[in-house]
Coordinates of C-alpha atoms in Angstrom, one line a residue:
M1 CA 0.0 0.0 0.0
F2 CA 1.3 3.4 -1.0
R3 CA 2.0 5.8 2.0
A4 CA 2.6 9.4 1.1
E5 CA 4.2 10.4 4.4
E6 CA 6.8 7.6 4.1
F7 CA 7.6 8.5 0.5
V8 CA 8.0 12.2 1.2
N9 CA 10.3 11.7 4.1
E10 CA 12.5 9.2 2.2
K11 CA 12.5 11.2 -1.0
I12 CA 13.6 14.5 0.7
N13 CA 16.5 12.6 2.3
E14 CA 17.4 11.1 -1.0
L15 CA 17.3 14.4 -2.8
R16 CA 19.6 16.0 -0.2
E17 CA 22.1 13.3 -1.0
E18 CA 21.6 13.4 -4.7
I19 CA 21.7 17.2 -5.4
K20 CA 25.0 18.8 -4.5
G21 CA 24.6 22.3 -5.8
R22 CA 22.0 24.4 -7.5
A23 CA 19.1 22.9 -9.4
I24 CA 16.4 24.2 -11.9
I25 CA 13.0 22.8 -12.6
A26 CA 10.5 23.1 -15.4
C27 CA 7.4 23.9 -13.4
S28 CA 4.1 24.1 -15.2
G29 CA 1.9 24.6 -12.2
G30 CA 0.3 21.2 -12.6
V31 CA 0.2 18.6 -9.9
D32 CA 3.3 16.7 -11.1
S33 CA 5.8 19.4 -11.6
T34 CA 4.6 21.5 -8.6
T35 CA 4.8 18.5 -6.3
A36 CA 8.3 17.8 -7.6
A37 CA 9.3 21.4 -7.1
V38 CA 8.0 21.5 -3.5
L39 CA 9.8 18.2 -2.6
V40 CA 13.1 19.5 -4.0
H41 CA 12.6 22.9 -2.4
R42 CA 12.1 21.2 1.0
A43 CA 15.3 19.4 0.4
I44 CA 17.6 22.2 -0.8
G45 CA 15.6 25.4 -0.3
N46 CA 16.4 28.4 -2.6
N47 CA 19.1 26.4 -4.3
L48 CA 16.2 25.3 -6.5
L49 CA 14.9 27.7 -9.2
A50 CA 11.5 26.9 -10.5
V51 CA 11.1 28.2 -14.1
F52 CA 7.8 28.6 -15.8
V53 CA 8.2 28.9 -19.6
D54 CA 5.4 30.6 -21.4
T55 CA 5.7 28.7 -24.7
G56 CA 2.8 30.5 -26.4
F57 CA 0.9 27.2 -26.1
M58 CA -0.5 27.8 -22.7
R59 CA -4.2 27.8 -21.6
K60 CA -6.1 31.0 -21.4
G61 CA -5.0 33.1 -18.4
E62 CA -2.5 30.4 -17.3
T63 CA 0.6 32.5 -16.9
E64 CA -1.0 34.9 -14.5
E65 CA -2.4 32.0 -12.5
I66 CA 1.0 30.4 -12.2
D67 CA 2.5 33.6 -11.0
R68 CA 0.0 33.7 -8.1
L69 CA 0.5 30.0 -7.3
F70 CA 4.3 30.1 -7.1
S71 CA 4.3 33.2 -5.0
R72 CA 1.8 31.6 -2.5
L73 CA 4.0 28.5 -2.3
G74 CA 7.1 30.5 -1.5
L75 CA 9.1 29.0 -4.3
N76 CA 12.2 30.7 -5.8
Y77 CA 10.8 31.1 -9.3
R78 CA 11.2 32.9 -12.6
I79 CA 8.7 33.3 -15.5
V80 CA 10.2 33.3 -19.0
D81 CA 8.3 34.5 -22.1
A82 CA 9.7 32.3 -24.9
S83 CA 6.5 32.2 -27.0
K84 CA 8.2 33.6 -30.1
E85 CA 11.1 31.1 -29.9
F86 CA 8.7 28.1 -29.7
I87 CA 6.3 29.3 -32.4
D88 CA 9.2 30.1 -34.8
A89 CA 10.8 26.7 -34.2
L90 CA 7.5 24.8 -35.0
R91 CA 6.4 26.9 -38.0
G92 CA 5.7 24.5 -40.9
V93 CA 6.1 21.3 -38.8
D94 CA 3.2 18.9 -39.1
D95 CA 4.6 15.6 -37.9
P96 CA 3.6 15.1 -34.2
E97 CA 6.8 13.3 -33.2
R98 CA 8.9 16.1 -34.6
K99 CA 6.7 18.6 -32.7
R100 CA 7.4 16.9 -29.4
K101 CA 11.1 16.5 -30.0
I102 CA 11.5 20.1 -31.2
I103 CA 9.6 21.3 -28.1
G104 CA 11.7 19.0 -25.8
A105 CA 14.9 20.3 -27.3
K106 CA 13.8 23.9 -27.1
F107 CA 12.9 23.4 -23.4
I108 CA 16.4 22.1 -22.7
E109 CA 18.0 25.0 -24.7
I110 CA 16.0 27.5 -22.6
F111 CA 16.7 25.7 -19.3
E112 CA 20.4 25.5 -20.0
R113 CA 20.4 29.2 -20.7
E114 CA 18.5 29.9 -17.4
A115 CA 20.6 27.3 -15.6
K116 CA 23.8 29.0 -16.6
D117 CA 22.5 32.3 -15.4
F118 CA 21.5 30.7 -12.1
G119 CA 24.6 28.5 -11.8
A120 CA 22.6 25.3 -11.7
E121 CA 24.1 21.8 -12.4
Y122 CA 20.9 19.8 -12.1
L123 CA 17.6 19.7 -14.0
V124 CA 14.6 18.5 -12.0
Q125 CA 11.6 17.2 -13.9
G126 CA 8.1 16.0 -12.8
T127 CA 8.3 12.9 -15.0
I128 CA 5.9 10.1 -13.7
A129 CA 5.7 6.5 -14.7
P130 CA 3.2 6.8 -17.7
D131 CA 5.5 9.3 -19.3
W132 CA 8.5 7.1 -19.7
I133 CA 6.5 3.8 -20.2
E134 CA 4.7 5.4 -23.1
S135 CA 7.9 6.9 -24.5
G136 CA 9.2 3.4 -25.0
G137 CA 12.8 2.3 -25.0
G138 CA 14.7 -0.9 -25.8
L139 CA 12.4 -3.4 -27.5
R140 CA 9.3 -1.4 -26.6
D141 CA 7.6 0.5 -29.4
T142 CA 7.2 4.2 -28.8
I143 CA 3.6 5.3 -28.2
K144 CA 4.6 8.9 -28.0
S145 CA 7.8 10.9 -27.1
H146 CA 7.0 12.7 -23.9
H147 CA 8.7 16.1 -23.8
N148 CA 10.3 15.0 -20.5
V149 CA 11.7 11.9 -22.1
G150 CA 11.9 11.8 -25.8
G151 CA 13.1 15.3 -26.3
L152 CA 16.2 15.2 -24.1
P153 CA 19.4 15.6 -26.1
E154 CA 22.2 13.2 -25.6
N155 CA 24.7 16.0 -24.9
M156 CA 22.5 17.7 -22.2
K157 CA 24.8 19.4 -19.8
L158 CA 22.5 19.3 -16.7
K159 CA 22.2 16.2 -14.5
L160 CA 18.7 14.9 -14.5
V161 CA 16.7 14.4 -11.3
E162 CA 13.2 12.8 -11.5
P163 CA 11.8 12.5 -7.9
L164 CA 8.4 11.2 -9.1
R165 CA 9.6 8.8 -11.8
E166 CA 8.2 5.6 -10.4
L167 CA 4.8 7.0 -9.4
Y168 CA 1.4 7.1 -11.1
K169 CA -0.9 10.1 -11.2
D170 CA -3.1 9.0 -8.3
E171 CA -0.1 8.5 -6.1
V172 CA 1.3 12.0 -7.0
R173 CA -2.1 13.5 -6.0
E174 CA -1.9 11.7 -2.6
I175 CA 1.6 13.3 -2.1
A176 CA 0.3 16.8 -3.1
K177 CA -2.6 16.4 -0.6
Y178 CA -0.2 15.2 2.2
L179 CA 2.0 18.3 1.5
N180 CA -1.0 20.6 1.8
L181 CA -0.1 22.2 -1.5
E182 CA -3.7 23.2 -2.2
I183 CA -3.0 23.2 -5.9
K184 CA -6.1 23.7 -7.9
E185 CA -7.2 20.2 -8.9
R186 CA -6.8 20.7 -12.6
Q187 CA -7.1 18.1 -15.2
P188 CA -3.9 16.8 -16.8
F189 CA -2.4 19.1 -19.4
P190 CA 0.3 17.9 -21.9
G191 CA 3.8 19.3 -21.5
P192 CA 3.9 20.5 -25.2
G193 CA 0.6 22.3 -24.5
L194 CA -1.8 23.4 -27.2
A195 CA 0.9 22.7 -29.8
I196 CA -0.3 19.0 -29.9
R197 CA -3.9 20.0 -30.0
I198 CA -3.4 21.6 -33.4
I199 CA -3.2 18.8 -35.9
G200 CA -0.8 19.7 -38.6
P201 CA 1.3 22.9 -39.0
I202 CA 0.9 25.7 -36.4
D203 CA 0.4 29.4 -36.8
E204 CA -0.8 32.3 -34.6
E205 CA -4.4 32.1 -35.9
K206 CA -4.7 28.4 -35.0
I207 CA -3.2 28.9 -31.6
E208 CA -5.8 31.5 -30.7
I209 CA -8.6 29.3 -32.0
V210 CA -7.6 26.3 -30.0
R211 CA -6.9 28.3 -26.9
E212 CA -10.4 29.8 -27.0
A213 CA -11.9 26.4 -27.8
N214 CA -10.2 24.7 -24.9
A215 CA -11.3 27.5 -22.5
I216 CA -14.9 27.0 -23.7
V217 CA -14.8 23.2 -23.2
E218 CA -13.3 23.6 -19.7
E219 CA -15.8 26.3 -18.6
E220 CA -18.8 24.4 -19.8
V221 CA -17.7 21.0 -18.3
E222 CA -16.8 22.6 -15.0
S223 CA -20.1 24.5 -14.7
F224 CA -22.2 21.5 -15.8
Y225 CA -20.7 18.7 -13.7
P226 CA -19.8 18.8 -9.9
F227 CA -16.2 18.0 -9.3
E228 CA -16.8 14.3 -8.4
R229 CA -18.7 13.7 -11.7
R230 CA -16.3 15.4 -14.1
P231 CA -14.4 13.5 -16.7
W232 CA -10.7 12.9 -16.0
Q233 CA -9.7 15.0 -19.0
Y234 CA -11.6 17.2 -21.3
F235 CA -10.4 19.5 -24.1
A236 CA -10.7 20.6 -27.7
V237 CA -8.5 19.8 -30.8
L238 CA -8.3 21.8 -33.9
L239 CA -8.4 19.5 -37.0
P240 CA -6.8 20.2 -40.3
V241 CA -10.2 19.9 -41.9
R242 CA -12.2 22.8 -43.3
S243 CA -15.8 22.3 -44.5
V244 CA -18.6 24.4 -45.9
G245 CA -21.1 25.8 -43.5
V246 CA -23.5 28.7 -43.1
H247 CA -22.8 32.0 -41.4
G248 CA -25.8 34.3 -41.3
D249 CA -27.2 34.1 -44.9
K250 CA -23.8 33.3 -46.5
R251 CA -21.9 30.1 -47.0
A252 CA -18.6 29.9 -45.0
Y253 CA -15.6 27.7 -45.2
G254 CA -14.6 27.0 -41.6
Y255 CA -12.5 24.8 -39.2
T256 CA -13.6 21.7 -37.4
I257 CA -13.1 21.3 -33.7
A258 CA -13.0 17.8 -32.1
V259 CA -14.1 17.6 -28.4
R260 CA -12.5 14.9 -26.3
M261 CA -13.6 13.8 -22.8
V262 CA -12.2 10.7 -21.1
D263 CA -12.3 8.9 -17.8
S264 CA -9.1 7.3 -16.5
L265 CA -7.3 6.5 -13.2
D266 CA -3.7 6.9 -14.2
G267 CA -3.6 7.8 -17.9
M268 CA -2.4 4.4 -19.0
S269 CA -5.8 3.5 -20.3
A270 CA -9.0 5.5 -20.7
A271 CA -12.6 5.2 -21.7
Y272 CA -14.4 7.9 -23.6
F273 CA -16.8 9.9 -21.4
K274 CA -20.5 9.4 -22.1
A275 CA -21.4 13.0 -21.9
E276 CA -25.1 14.1 -21.7
Q277 CA -26.6 15.6 -24.9
E278 CA -27.2 18.9 -23.1
I279 CA -23.5 19.6 -22.4
L280 CA -22.5 18.6 -25.9
D281 CA -25.2 21.0 -27.3
R282 CA -23.9 23.8 -25.1
I283 CA -20.3 23.3 -26.1
A284 CA -21.0 23.0 -29.8
T285 CA -23.2 26.2 -29.8
R286 CA -20.5 28.3 -28.0
L287 CA -17.7 27.0 -30.2
T288 CA -19.5 27.8 -33.4
T289 CA -20.9 31.1 -32.4
E290 CA -18.0 32.6 -30.3
I291 CA -15.0 31.5 -32.3
K292 CA -14.6 33.1 -35.7
G293 CA -13.7 30.5 -38.3
V294 CA -15.2 27.5 -36.6
N295 CA -18.3 26.0 -38.1
R296 CA -18.3 22.3 -37.2
V297 CA -17.9 20.3 -34.0
V298 CA -17.4 16.5 -33.6
Y299 CA -17.2 14.4 -30.4
D300 CA -14.5 11.7 -30.0
I301 CA -15.9 8.4 -28.8
T302 CA -12.7 6.3 -29.0
N303 CA -11.2 4.5 -26.0
K304 CA -7.5 4.2 -25.1
P305 CA -6.4 1.8 -26.5
P306 CA -6.6 1.9 -29.5
A307 CA -6.4 5.7 -29.4
T308 CA -4.2 7.8 -27.1
I309 CA -5.9 10.4 -25.0
E310 CA -4.3 13.3 -26.9
W311 CA -4.6 13.3 -30.7
E312 CA -0.9 13.9 -31.2

């Protein structure tokens, strides 16, 4: 049986032995990376720098929310606006594996730059078991290259520290609760962010469309369902499919949004969420009336396996 108190005490002692110097962590504000940051902060104090990178692929209002969270937790932190760097690096790229690897490499590039400025020798990541299991290795086929795993260059200068590597999502949540982190219980969000919720090449227009679409899906689900009945994950995907529709009394050629909701325990498998017709109607109406250029909405009813939770 997993015991959060025992894990925390042992891990803090291990981290004090492992980290001999300054460390930097990619902290997204989600449960995984924030729990890892607080564990390492308790071990080495302000010798840890928590860095939040605004990639340009964040959820609506997320950077401001992260600033408030890190300040409240008392972390030594820095917010880096690297949106132009990421968008430029991904311009014209349509292969999902290339996207993830480019994002992973760009993360490391930025962290090595920040680490040099901070004098850090270690890179802490909130990698959990499903991340490296799904990224494959050895004889295992790669399901996806997680940005914490598949994107790390072989010549990375920082020493990697992964305090949550052997844990699953439910265990990490137990630790966060034990540590009284009071992190807003948010659904999982992929490290590459909205970049992998745009199928095909990325541009500024598509980023804004999918950002607004995700915000609408989240708002509607969270207002319709009480917390205990919400799906494990719920989001919107912008498809590379445009179709004829009607806007006012004119024909329009608009984008298609796919809505995805799933139930899962640890992310290793998932069942599509059997949403009520009312919530689907509300989401579809808002997506097609509030977002310019969207005229069609579809609902994904595929389980994992055979599909993954994210589309890329």
